[in-house]
Amino acid sequence: MGELMKKWGLNDSTMDFVGHAIALHTDNSYLNEPYGLTVKKMKLYLDSLVQYGCSPYLYPMYGLGELPQGFARLSARYGGTYMLRAELEKILMKDGKFAGVVVGGKIARAIQCACDPHYVPDRVQLVYQVVRAIVILDHPPACVKPPTDSCQIIIPNNQCNRNSDIYVCSVGYMNEVAPKGYYLAIVATMCESGPNGNWRDEVRIGVDILGPAIDTFYSLDNFYEPKDNGQQSQIFVSASYDPTTHFESTSLDIVRIYEAMTGEKIDFDNLPHKAPSDE
């Protein structure tokens, strides 16, 4: 891919922009790979850009919590049952396979389980850590002109002298996630200095470009991945959230879990568009 970019006369900054901000690669390994995947990812960006508004990204009103809520409602239409505010007490196994869970002293039996690493720490492995900063603002991000209520900023690693990109996502009143006149930004990157280093400084560039902040909250979060595909135990574990703010990796992880659970490739061209009738 690098040779193709140079053939068309792209300078280093443009290559960074195309590879990291459009194709959404998280490192520079794509430069040494065949161009097919990168061109496909660029086309996806273009196709998304012309679908709705002036951005290739969609963000749900009232925040990302609306996505699981929408899933819960649709699942209920298909006969799903939800136990809200219920703390998991125990996972039941039989002959090495998932058999159910104990919640509130009651047993819910099932043949498969999908969960995040928090529920099964013995089935995941630590891969790296993620530095995050939650920034509360009373103005739009200072670096964006003209001012905008919501945006995503990707700072390629080459532009900030790092091995990892820095991701910034800012949303505000128009997305119904903050009071009028306030904005919420999340800045994240892969930790390179370790827990004993100055890890807060690793997102400093992303925080500073936002302008003066009302308050900033920092965290160092572990990123876990499942040790296996879950098919033997029928416990299918997701990965943790990585530093990216566009959720491409999260979407791909959902596809991975679906295909592992069903044993079938998901066909996005033939998805059901309507829930079953209540009649």
PDB file of C-alpha atoms in Angstrom:
ATOM      1  CA  MET A   1       0.000   0.000   0.000  1.00  0.00           C
ATOM      2  CA  GLY A   2       2.865   2.344   0.774  1.00  0.00           C
ATOM      3  CA  GLU A   3       4.231   1.968  -2.743  1.00  0.00           C
ATOM      4  CA  LEU A   4       0.807   2.754  -4.239  1.00  0.00           C
ATOM      5  CA  MET A   5       0.521   5.927  -2.173  1.00  0.00           C
ATOM      6  CA  LYS A   6       3.997   7.060  -3.195  1.00  0.00           C
ATOM      7  CA  LYS A   7       3.214   6.302  -6.821  1.00  0.00           C
ATOM      8  CA  TRP A   8       0.373   8.822  -6.670  1.00  0.00           C
ATOM      9  CA  GLY A   9       2.592  11.409  -4.992  1.00  0.00           C
ATOM     10  CA  LEU A  10       1.074  11.404  -1.496  1.00  0.00           C
ATOM     11  CA  ASN A  11       3.292  13.073   1.100  1.00  0.00           C
ATOM     12  CA  ASP A  12       3.734  11.664   4.601  1.00  0.00           C
ATOM     13  CA  SER A  13       0.979  13.790   6.170  1.00  0.00           C
ATOM     14  CA  THR A  14      -1.548  12.794   3.515  1.00  0.00           C
ATOM     15  CA  MET A  15      -0.573   9.143   3.894  1.00  0.00           C
ATOM     16  CA  ASP A  16      -1.188   9.432   7.635  1.00  0.00           C
ATOM     17  CA  PHE A  17      -4.582  11.033   7.016  1.00  0.00           C
ATOM     18  CA  VAL A  18      -5.698   8.453   4.471  1.00  0.00           C
ATOM     19  CA  GLY A  19      -4.387   5.442   6.398  1.00  0.00           C
ATOM     20  CA  HIS A  20      -5.482   6.415   9.908  1.00  0.00           C
ATOM     21  CA  ALA A  21      -8.381   8.892   9.594  1.00  0.00           C
ATOM     22  CA  ILE A  22     -10.116   7.412   6.530  1.00  0.00           C
ATOM     23  CA  ALA A  23      -9.116   3.729   6.401  1.00  0.00           C
ATOM     24  CA  LEU A  24      -9.016   3.657  10.242  1.00  0.00           C
ATOM     25  CA  HIS A  25      -5.836   1.602  10.515  1.00  0.00           C
ATOM     26  CA  THR A  26      -4.492   1.660  14.061  1.00  0.00           C
ATOM     27  CA  ASP A  27      -0.803   1.352  13.119  1.00  0.00           C
ATOM     28  CA  ASN A  28       1.447   1.606  10.059  1.00  0.00           C
ATOM     29  CA  SER A  29       1.652  -2.098   9.250  1.00  0.00           C
ATOM     30  CA  TYR A  30      -0.835  -1.559   6.393  1.00  0.00           C
ATOM     31  CA  LEU A  31       1.891   0.246   4.416  1.00  0.00           C
ATOM     32  CA  ASN A  32       3.695  -3.070   3.940  1.00  0.00           C
ATOM     33  CA  GLU A  33       0.549  -5.022   3.056  1.00  0.00           C
ATOM     34  CA  PRO A  34      -1.343  -5.420  -0.270  1.00  0.00           C
ATOM     35  CA  TYR A  35      -3.505  -2.415  -1.089  1.00  0.00           C
ATOM     36  CA  GLY A  36      -6.809  -4.293  -1.401  1.00  0.00           C
ATOM     37  CA  LEU A  37      -7.979  -4.035   2.211  1.00  0.00           C
ATOM     38  CA  THR A  38      -7.053  -0.360   2.554  1.00  0.00           C
ATOM     39  CA  VAL A  39      -8.842   0.570  -0.672  1.00  0.00           C
ATOM     40  CA  LYS A  40     -11.904  -1.353   0.515  1.00  0.00           C
ATOM     41  CA  LYS A  41     -11.857   0.525   3.840  1.00  0.00           C
ATOM     42  CA  MET A  42     -11.506   3.837   2.002  1.00  0.00           C
ATOM     43  CA  LYS A  43     -14.529   2.957  -0.136  1.00  0.00           C
ATOM     44  CA  LEU A  44     -16.503   2.131   3.008  1.00  0.00           C
ATOM     45  CA  TYR A  45     -15.691   5.607   4.325  1.00  0.00           C
ATOM     46  CA  LEU A  46     -16.826   7.219   1.073  1.00  0.00           C
ATOM     47  CA  ASP A  47     -20.024   5.159   0.920  1.00  0.00           C
ATOM     48  CA  SER A  48     -20.789   6.071   4.535  1.00  0.00           C
ATOM     49  CA  LEU A  49     -20.101   9.746   3.884  1.00  0.00           C
ATOM     50  CA  VAL A  50     -22.872  10.003   1.293  1.00  0.00           C
ATOM     51  CA  GLN A  51     -25.474   8.080   3.289  1.00  0.00           C
ATOM     52  CA  TYR A  52     -26.609  10.706   5.793  1.00  0.00           C
ATOM     53  CA  GLY A  53     -25.654  14.292   6.562  1.00  0.00           C
ATOM     54  CA  CYS A  54     -22.066  15.430   6.183  1.00  0.00           C
ATOM     55  CA  SER A  55     -20.330  12.778   8.285  1.00  0.00           C
ATOM     56  CA  PRO A  56     -19.556   9.087   7.716  1.00  0.00           C
ATOM     57  CA  TYR A  57     -20.433   8.415  11.353  1.00  0.00           C
ATOM     58  CA  LEU A  58     -23.754   8.098  13.160  1.00  0.00           C
ATOM     59  CA  TYR A  59     -24.070   8.664  16.898  1.00  0.00           C
ATOM     60  CA  PRO A  60     -27.259   7.681  18.741  1.00  0.00           C
ATOM     61  CA  MET A  61     -29.337  10.339  20.455  1.00  0.00           C
ATOM     62  CA  TYR A  62     -29.026  10.180  24.252  1.00  0.00           C
ATOM     63  CA  GLY A  63     -25.690   8.357  24.000  1.00  0.00           C
ATOM     64  CA  LEU A  64     -24.442   4.854  23.374  1.00  0.00           C
ATOM     65  CA  GLY A  65     -26.735   3.420  26.049  1.00  0.00           C
ATOM     66  CA  GLU A  66     -29.525   3.589  23.487  1.00  0.00           C
ATOM     67  CA  LEU A  67     -27.899   0.769  21.489  1.00  0.00           C
ATOM     68  CA  PRO A  68     -28.241  -1.950  24.158  1.00  0.00           C
ATOM     69  CA  GLN A  69     -31.666  -0.558  25.047  1.00  0.00           C
ATOM     70  CA  GLY A  70     -32.776  -0.897  21.433  1.00  0.00           C
ATOM     71  CA  PHE A  71     -31.353  -4.418  21.314  1.00  0.00           C
ATOM     72  CA  ALA A  72     -33.187  -5.318  24.524  1.00  0.00           C
ATOM     73  CA  ARG A  73     -36.504  -4.103  23.159  1.00  0.00           C
ATOM     74  CA  LEU A  74     -36.107  -5.978  19.885  1.00  0.00           C
ATOM     75  CA  SER A  75     -34.923  -9.114  21.677  1.00  0.00           C
ATOM     76  CA  ALA A  76     -37.985  -8.983  23.921  1.00  0.00           C
ATOM     77  CA  ARG A  77     -40.174  -8.952  20.809  1.00  0.00           C
ATOM     78  CA  TYR A  78     -38.482 -12.212  19.825  1.00  0.00           C
ATOM     79  CA  GLY A  79     -39.175 -13.751  23.242  1.00  0.00           C
ATOM     80  CA  GLY A  80     -36.076 -12.676  25.151  1.00  0.00           C
ATOM     81  CA  THR A  81     -36.264 -12.295  28.943  1.00  0.00           C
ATOM     82  CA  TYR A  82     -34.310  -9.673  30.890  1.00  0.00           C
ATOM     83  CA  MET A  83     -33.289  -9.683  34.551  1.00  0.00           C
ATOM     84  CA  LEU A  84     -32.365  -6.075  35.299  1.00  0.00           C
ATOM     85  CA  ARG A  85     -30.180  -4.976  38.225  1.00  0.00           C
ATOM     86  CA  ALA A  86     -29.342  -8.628  38.837  1.00  0.00           C
ATOM     87  CA  GLU A  87     -25.900  -9.563  40.129  1.00  0.00           C
ATOM     88  CA  LEU A  88     -24.335 -12.738  38.786  1.00  0.00           C
ATOM     89  CA  GLU A  89     -23.535 -15.160  41.611  1.00  0.00           C
ATOM     90  CA  LYS A  90     -22.251 -18.210  39.761  1.00  0.00           C
ATOM     91  CA  ILE A  91     -21.804 -19.699  36.314  1.00  0.00           C
ATOM     92  CA  LEU A  92     -23.008 -23.292  36.063  1.00  0.00           C
ATOM     93  CA  MET A  93     -21.084 -25.841  34.003  1.00  0.00           C
ATOM     94  CA  LYS A  94     -21.919 -29.438  33.059  1.00  0.00           C
ATOM     95  CA  ASP A  95     -19.425 -31.748  31.378  1.00  0.00           C
ATOM     96  CA  GLY A  96     -17.216 -28.749  30.587  1.00  0.00           C
ATOM     97  CA  LYS A  97     -19.992 -26.771  28.888  1.00  0.00           C
ATOM     98  CA  PHE A  98     -22.071 -23.819  29.966  1.00  0.00           C
ATOM     99  CA  ALA A  99     -25.330 -24.847  31.637  1.00  0.00           C
ATOM    100  CA  GLY A 100     -26.721 -21.665  33.186  1.00  0.00           C
ATOM    101  CA  VAL A 101     -26.245 -18.962  35.811  1.00  0.00           C
ATOM    102  CA  VAL A 102     -27.297 -18.331  39.391  1.00  0.00           C
ATOM    103  CA  VAL A 103     -28.767 -14.866  39.936  1.00  0.00           C
ATOM    104  CA  GLY A 104     -30.462 -13.769  43.121  1.00  0.00           C
ATOM    105  CA  GLY A 105     -30.546 -17.353  44.334  1.00  0.00           C
ATOM    106  CA  LYS A 106     -32.432 -18.448  41.221  1.00  0.00           C
ATOM    107  CA  ILE A 107     -31.134 -20.554  38.347  1.00  0.00           C
ATOM    108  CA  ALA A 108     -31.501 -19.479  34.744  1.00  0.00           C
ATOM    109  CA  ARG A 109     -30.583 -22.337  32.427  1.00  0.00           C
ATOM    110  CA  ALA A 110     -29.216 -21.917  28.913  1.00  0.00           C
ATOM    111  CA  ILE A 111     -26.894 -23.690  26.491  1.00  0.00           C
ATOM    112  CA  GLN A 112     -24.787 -20.673  25.522  1.00  0.00           C
ATOM    113  CA  CYS A 113     -23.420 -17.585  27.231  1.00  0.00           C
ATOM    114  CA  ALA A 114     -22.157 -14.303  25.763  1.00  0.00           C
ATOM    115  CA  CYS A 115     -20.466 -11.972  28.209  1.00  0.00           C
ATOM    116  CA  ASP A 116     -17.700  -9.437  28.684  1.00  0.00           C
ATOM    117  CA  PRO A 117     -14.356 -10.167  30.442  1.00  0.00           C
ATOM    118  CA  HIS A 118     -15.644  -8.844  33.787  1.00  0.00           C
ATOM    119  CA  TYR A 119     -17.723 -11.996  34.337  1.00  0.00           C
ATOM    120  CA  VAL A 120     -15.075 -14.602  33.496  1.00  0.00           C
ATOM    121  CA  PRO A 121     -11.615 -13.306  34.509  1.00  0.00           C
ATOM    122  CA  ASP A 122     -10.168 -16.820  34.225  1.00  0.00           C
ATOM    123  CA  ARG A 123     -11.070 -17.038  30.535  1.00  0.00           C
ATOM    124  CA  VAL A 124      -9.372 -13.827  29.368  1.00  0.00           C
ATOM    125  CA  GLN A 125      -5.831 -12.521  29.108  1.00  0.00           C
ATOM    126  CA  LEU A 126      -4.451  -9.024  29.575  1.00  0.00           C
ATOM    127  CA  VAL A 127      -3.092  -7.623  26.303  1.00  0.00           C
ATOM    128  CA  TYR A 128      -2.375  -3.969  27.089  1.00  0.00           C
ATOM    129  CA  GLN A 129      -3.786  -0.966  28.917  1.00  0.00           C
ATOM    130  CA  VAL A 130      -5.792   2.000  27.640  1.00  0.00           C
ATOM    131  CA  VAL A 131      -5.349   5.576  28.849  1.00  0.00           C
ATOM    132  CA  ARG A 132      -8.604   7.534  28.858  1.00  0.00           C
ATOM    133  CA  ALA A 133      -9.537  11.084  29.763  1.00  0.00           C
ATOM    134  CA  ILE A 134     -13.120  12.279  30.146  1.00  0.00           C
ATOM    135  CA  VAL A 135     -13.198  16.025  29.601  1.00  0.00           C
ATOM    136  CA  ILE A 136     -16.109  18.335  30.485  1.00  0.00           C
ATOM    137  CA  LEU A 137     -16.225  21.537  28.422  1.00  0.00           C
ATOM    138  CA  ASP A 138     -18.428  24.628  28.249  1.00  0.00           C
ATOM    139  CA  HIS A 139     -17.457  25.285  24.625  1.00  0.00           C
ATOM    140  CA  PRO A 140     -16.996  23.251  21.428  1.00  0.00           C
ATOM    141  CA  PRO A 141     -13.539  21.717  20.822  1.00  0.00           C
ATOM    142  CA  ALA A 142     -11.240  24.694  20.276  1.00  0.00           C
ATOM    143  CA  CYS A 143      -9.314  23.011  17.444  1.00  0.00           C
ATOM    144  CA  VAL A 144     -12.347  22.547  15.175  1.00  0.00           C
ATOM    145  CA  LYS A 145     -13.284  25.403  12.859  1.00  0.00           C
ATOM    146  CA  PRO A 146     -16.073  26.302  12.375  1.00  0.00           C
ATOM    147  CA  PRO A 147     -17.367  25.178  15.809  1.00  0.00           C
ATOM    148  CA  THR A 148     -19.332  21.946  15.799  1.00  0.00           C
ATOM    149  CA  ASP A 149     -21.533  20.241  18.369  1.00  0.00           C
ATOM    150  CA  SER A 150     -20.019  16.809  17.796  1.00  0.00           C
ATOM    151  CA  CYS A 151     -16.903  15.484  16.119  1.00  0.00           C
ATOM    152  CA  GLN A 152     -14.258  12.782  16.039  1.00  0.00           C
ATOM    153  CA  ILE A 153     -10.551  13.598  15.867  1.00  0.00           C
ATOM    154  CA  ILE A 154      -7.851  11.041  15.096  1.00  0.00           C
ATOM    155  CA  ILE A 155      -4.251  12.093  15.717  1.00  0.00           C
ATOM    156  CA  PRO A 156      -1.996   9.653  13.799  1.00  0.00           C
ATOM    157  CA  ASN A 157       0.960   8.256  15.712  1.00  0.00           C
ATOM    158  CA  ASN A 158       3.499   9.871  13.393  1.00  0.00           C
ATOM    159  CA  GLN A 159       2.008  13.297  14.138  1.00  0.00           C
ATOM    160  CA  CYS A 160       2.398  12.946  17.896  1.00  0.00           C
ATOM    161  CA  ASN A 161       5.687  10.984  18.089  1.00  0.00           C
ATOM    162  CA  ARG A 162       4.022   7.844  19.392  1.00  0.00           C
ATOM    163  CA  ASN A 163       3.530   4.243  18.376  1.00  0.00           C
ATOM    164  CA  SER A 164      -0.231   4.536  18.874  1.00  0.00           C
ATOM    165  CA  ASP A 165      -2.845   6.962  17.579  1.00  0.00           C
ATOM    166  CA  ILE A 166      -4.745   9.278  19.904  1.00  0.00           C
ATOM    167  CA  TYR A 167      -8.551   9.280  19.528  1.00  0.00           C
ATOM    168  CA  VAL A 168     -10.870  12.110  20.514  1.00  0.00           C
ATOM    169  CA  CYS A 169     -14.676  12.028  20.467  1.00  0.00           C
ATOM    170  CA  SER A 170     -16.736  15.062  21.463  1.00  0.00           C
ATOM    171  CA  VAL A 171     -20.524  15.200  21.789  1.00  0.00           C
ATOM    172  CA  GLY A 172     -22.914  17.758  23.192  1.00  0.00           C
ATOM    173  CA  TYR A 173     -26.448  19.033  23.560  1.00  0.00           C
ATOM    174  CA  MET A 174     -27.532  18.156  20.018  1.00  0.00           C
ATOM    175  CA  ASN A 175     -26.853  14.488  20.827  1.00  0.00           C
ATOM    176  CA  GLU A 176     -28.803  14.814  24.100  1.00  0.00           C
ATOM    177  CA  VAL A 177     -25.811  13.695  26.150  1.00  0.00           C
ATOM    178  CA  ALA A 178     -25.021  17.013  27.875  1.00  0.00           C
ATOM    179  CA  PRO A 179     -26.948  20.106  29.051  1.00  0.00           C
ATOM    180  CA  LYS A 180     -27.189  23.005  26.646  1.00  0.00           C
ATOM    181  CA  GLY A 181     -23.914  24.892  26.489  1.00  0.00           C
ATOM    182  CA  TYR A 182     -21.825  21.916  27.684  1.00  0.00           C
ATOM    183  CA  TYR A 183     -19.819  19.261  25.871  1.00  0.00           C
ATOM    184  CA  LEU A 184     -18.378  15.893  26.783  1.00  0.00           C
ATOM    185  CA  ALA A 185     -15.156  14.670  25.187  1.00  0.00           C
ATOM    186  CA  ILE A 186     -13.329  11.365  25.554  1.00  0.00           C
ATOM    187  CA  VAL A 187      -9.634  11.118  24.703  1.00  0.00           C
ATOM    188  CA  ALA A 188      -7.978   7.694  24.537  1.00  0.00           C
ATOM    189  CA  THR A 189      -4.835   5.910  23.432  1.00  0.00           C
ATOM    190  CA  MET A 190      -2.900   2.732  24.051  1.00  0.00           C
ATOM    191  CA  CYS A 191      -0.654   3.054  27.104  1.00  0.00           C
ATOM    192  CA  GLU A 192       3.037   2.969  26.186  1.00  0.00           C
ATOM    193  CA  SER A 193       4.671   4.132  29.435  1.00  0.00           C
ATOM    194  CA  GLY A 194       3.159   1.482  31.713  1.00  0.00           C
ATOM    195  CA  PRO A 195       1.191   1.898  34.960  1.00  0.00           C
ATOM    196  CA  ASN A 196       4.249   3.316  36.733  1.00  0.00           C
ATOM    197  CA  GLY A 197       4.984   5.868  34.026  1.00  0.00           C
ATOM    198  CA  ASN A 198       3.465   9.279  33.293  1.00  0.00           C
ATOM    199  CA  TRP A 199       0.522   7.671  31.512  1.00  0.00           C
ATOM    200  CA  ARG A 200      -1.735  10.724  31.870  1.00  0.00           C
ATOM    201  CA  ASP A 201       0.673  12.662  29.664  1.00  0.00           C
ATOM    202  CA  GLU A 202       0.067  10.178  26.838  1.00  0.00           C
ATOM    203  CA  VAL A 203      -3.308  11.806  26.087  1.00  0.00           C
ATOM    204  CA  ARG A 204      -2.107  15.338  26.817  1.00  0.00           C
ATOM    205  CA  ILE A 205      -2.058  16.362  23.145  1.00  0.00           C
ATOM    206  CA  GLY A 206      -5.673  15.270  22.676  1.00  0.00           C
ATOM    207  CA  VAL A 207      -6.785  17.021  25.864  1.00  0.00           C
ATOM    208  CA  ASP A 208      -4.952  20.258  25.077  1.00  0.00           C
ATOM    209  CA  ILE A 209      -6.465  20.703  21.597  1.00  0.00           C
ATOM    210  CA  LEU A 210      -9.920  20.787  23.162  1.00  0.00           C
ATOM    211  CA  GLY A 211      -9.189  24.064  24.952  1.00  0.00           C
ATOM    212  CA  PRO A 212      -9.891  25.061  28.587  1.00  0.00           C
ATOM    213  CA  ALA A 213     -11.794  22.381  30.486  1.00  0.00           C
ATOM    214  CA  ILE A 214     -14.160  22.539  33.438  1.00  0.00           C
ATOM    215  CA  ASP A 215     -12.806  19.237  34.704  1.00  0.00           C
ATOM    216  CA  THR A 216     -10.870  16.220  33.453  1.00  0.00           C
ATOM    217  CA  PHE A 217     -11.003  12.655  34.744  1.00  0.00           C
ATOM    218  CA  TYR A 218      -8.275  10.129  33.903  1.00  0.00           C
ATOM    219  CA  SER A 219      -8.320   6.338  34.004  1.00  0.00           C
ATOM    220  CA  LEU A 220      -6.015   3.465  33.071  1.00  0.00           C
ATOM    221  CA  ASP A 221      -8.123   0.535  31.897  1.00  0.00           C
ATOM    222  CA  ASN A 222      -7.075  -3.022  31.143  1.00  0.00           C
ATOM    223  CA  PHE A 223      -7.759  -4.403  27.675  1.00  0.00           C
ATOM    224  CA  TYR A 224      -8.612  -8.108  27.774  1.00  0.00           C
ATOM    225  CA  GLU A 225      -9.100 -10.661  25.022  1.00  0.00           C
ATOM    226  CA  PRO A 226     -10.636 -14.152  25.340  1.00  0.00           C
ATOM    227  CA  LYS A 227      -8.196 -17.048  25.569  1.00  0.00           C
ATOM    228  CA  ASP A 228     -10.211 -19.149  23.094  1.00  0.00           C
ATOM    229  CA  ASN A 229     -13.170 -18.906  20.723  1.00  0.00           C
ATOM    230  CA  GLY A 230     -15.599 -20.308  23.301  1.00  0.00           C
ATOM    231  CA  GLN A 231     -16.912 -23.147  21.179  1.00  0.00           C
ATOM    232  CA  GLN A 232     -15.735 -25.866  23.551  1.00  0.00           C
ATOM    233  CA  SER A 233     -17.216 -24.312  26.713  1.00  0.00           C
ATOM    234  CA  GLN A 234     -20.025 -22.434  24.912  1.00  0.00           C
ATOM    235  CA  ILE A 235     -18.982 -19.334  26.844  1.00  0.00           C
ATOM    236  CA  PHE A 236     -18.301 -16.609  24.283  1.00  0.00           C
ATOM    237  CA  VAL A 237     -16.380 -13.661  25.673  1.00  0.00           C
ATOM    238  CA  SER A 238     -16.019 -10.261  24.057  1.00  0.00           C
ATOM    239  CA  ALA A 239     -12.848  -8.212  24.088  1.00  0.00           C
ATOM    240  CA  SER A 240     -12.639  -5.047  26.176  1.00  0.00           C
ATOM    241  CA  TYR A 241     -13.118  -1.635  24.600  1.00  0.00           C
ATOM    242  CA  ASP A 242      -9.963  -0.507  22.839  1.00  0.00           C
ATOM    243  CA  PRO A 243      -8.900   3.170  22.512  1.00  0.00           C
ATOM    244  CA  THR A 244     -10.723   3.770  19.209  1.00  0.00           C
ATOM    245  CA  THR A 245     -13.771   6.031  19.299  1.00  0.00           C
ATOM    246  CA  HIS A 246     -15.341   4.914  15.999  1.00  0.00           C
ATOM    247  CA  PHE A 247     -16.246   1.401  17.293  1.00  0.00           C
ATOM    248  CA  GLU A 248     -15.119  -0.444  14.176  1.00  0.00           C
ATOM    249  CA  SER A 249     -13.212  -2.980  16.257  1.00  0.00           C
ATOM    250  CA  THR A 250     -16.199  -3.411  18.580  1.00  0.00           C
ATOM    251  CA  SER A 251     -18.492  -4.062  15.614  1.00  0.00           C
ATOM    252  CA  LEU A 252     -16.089  -6.656  14.243  1.00  0.00           C
ATOM    253  CA  ASP A 253     -15.939  -8.302  17.675  1.00  0.00           C
ATOM    254  CA  ILE A 254     -19.730  -8.621  17.700  1.00  0.00           C
ATOM    255  CA  VAL A 255     -19.595 -10.296  14.287  1.00  0.00           C
ATOM    256  CA  ARG A 256     -16.888 -12.661  15.604  1.00  0.00           C
ATOM    257  CA  ILE A 257     -19.045 -13.687  18.573  1.00  0.00           C
ATOM    258  CA  TYR A 258     -22.153 -14.145  16.414  1.00  0.00           C
ATOM    259  CA  GLU A 259     -20.350 -16.402  13.968  1.00  0.00           C
ATOM    260  CA  ALA A 260     -18.723 -18.414  16.773  1.00  0.00           C
ATOM    261  CA  MET A 261     -22.091 -18.933  18.494  1.00  0.00           C
ATOM    262  CA  THR A 262     -24.074 -19.832  15.383  1.00  0.00           C
ATOM    263  CA  GLY A 263     -21.372 -21.455  13.269  1.00  0.00           C
ATOM    264  CA  GLU A 264     -22.597 -19.359  10.351  1.00  0.00           C
ATOM    265  CA  LYS A 265     -21.301 -16.314   8.516  1.00  0.00           C
ATOM    266  CA  ILE A 266     -23.501 -13.289   9.061  1.00  0.00           C
ATOM    267  CA  ASP A 267     -25.167 -12.076   5.878  1.00  0.00           C
ATOM    268  CA  PHE A 268     -25.650  -8.317   6.103  1.00  0.00           C
ATOM    269  CA  ASP A 269     -27.611  -8.318   2.835  1.00  0.00           C
ATOM    270  CA  ASN A 270     -30.391 -10.496   4.244  1.00  0.00           C
ATOM    271  CA  LEU A 271     -30.976  -9.256   7.775  1.00  0.00           C
ATOM    272  CA  PRO A 272     -34.571  -9.160   9.062  1.00  0.00           C
ATOM    273  CA  HIS A 273     -35.853  -5.592   9.105  1.00  0.00           C
ATOM    274  CA  LYS A 274     -39.011  -6.148  11.107  1.00  0.00           C
ATOM    275  CA  ALA A 275     -39.718  -7.689  14.473  1.00  0.00           C
ATOM    276  CA  PRO A 276     -42.376 -10.401  14.720  1.00  0.00           C
ATOM    277  CA  SER A 277     -45.968  -9.252  15.042  1.00  0.00           C
ATOM    278  CA  ASP A 278     -47.528  -8.975  18.485  1.00  0.00           C
ATOM    279  CA  GLU A 279     -50.599 -10.782  17.165  1.00  0.00           C
TER     280      GLU A 279
END
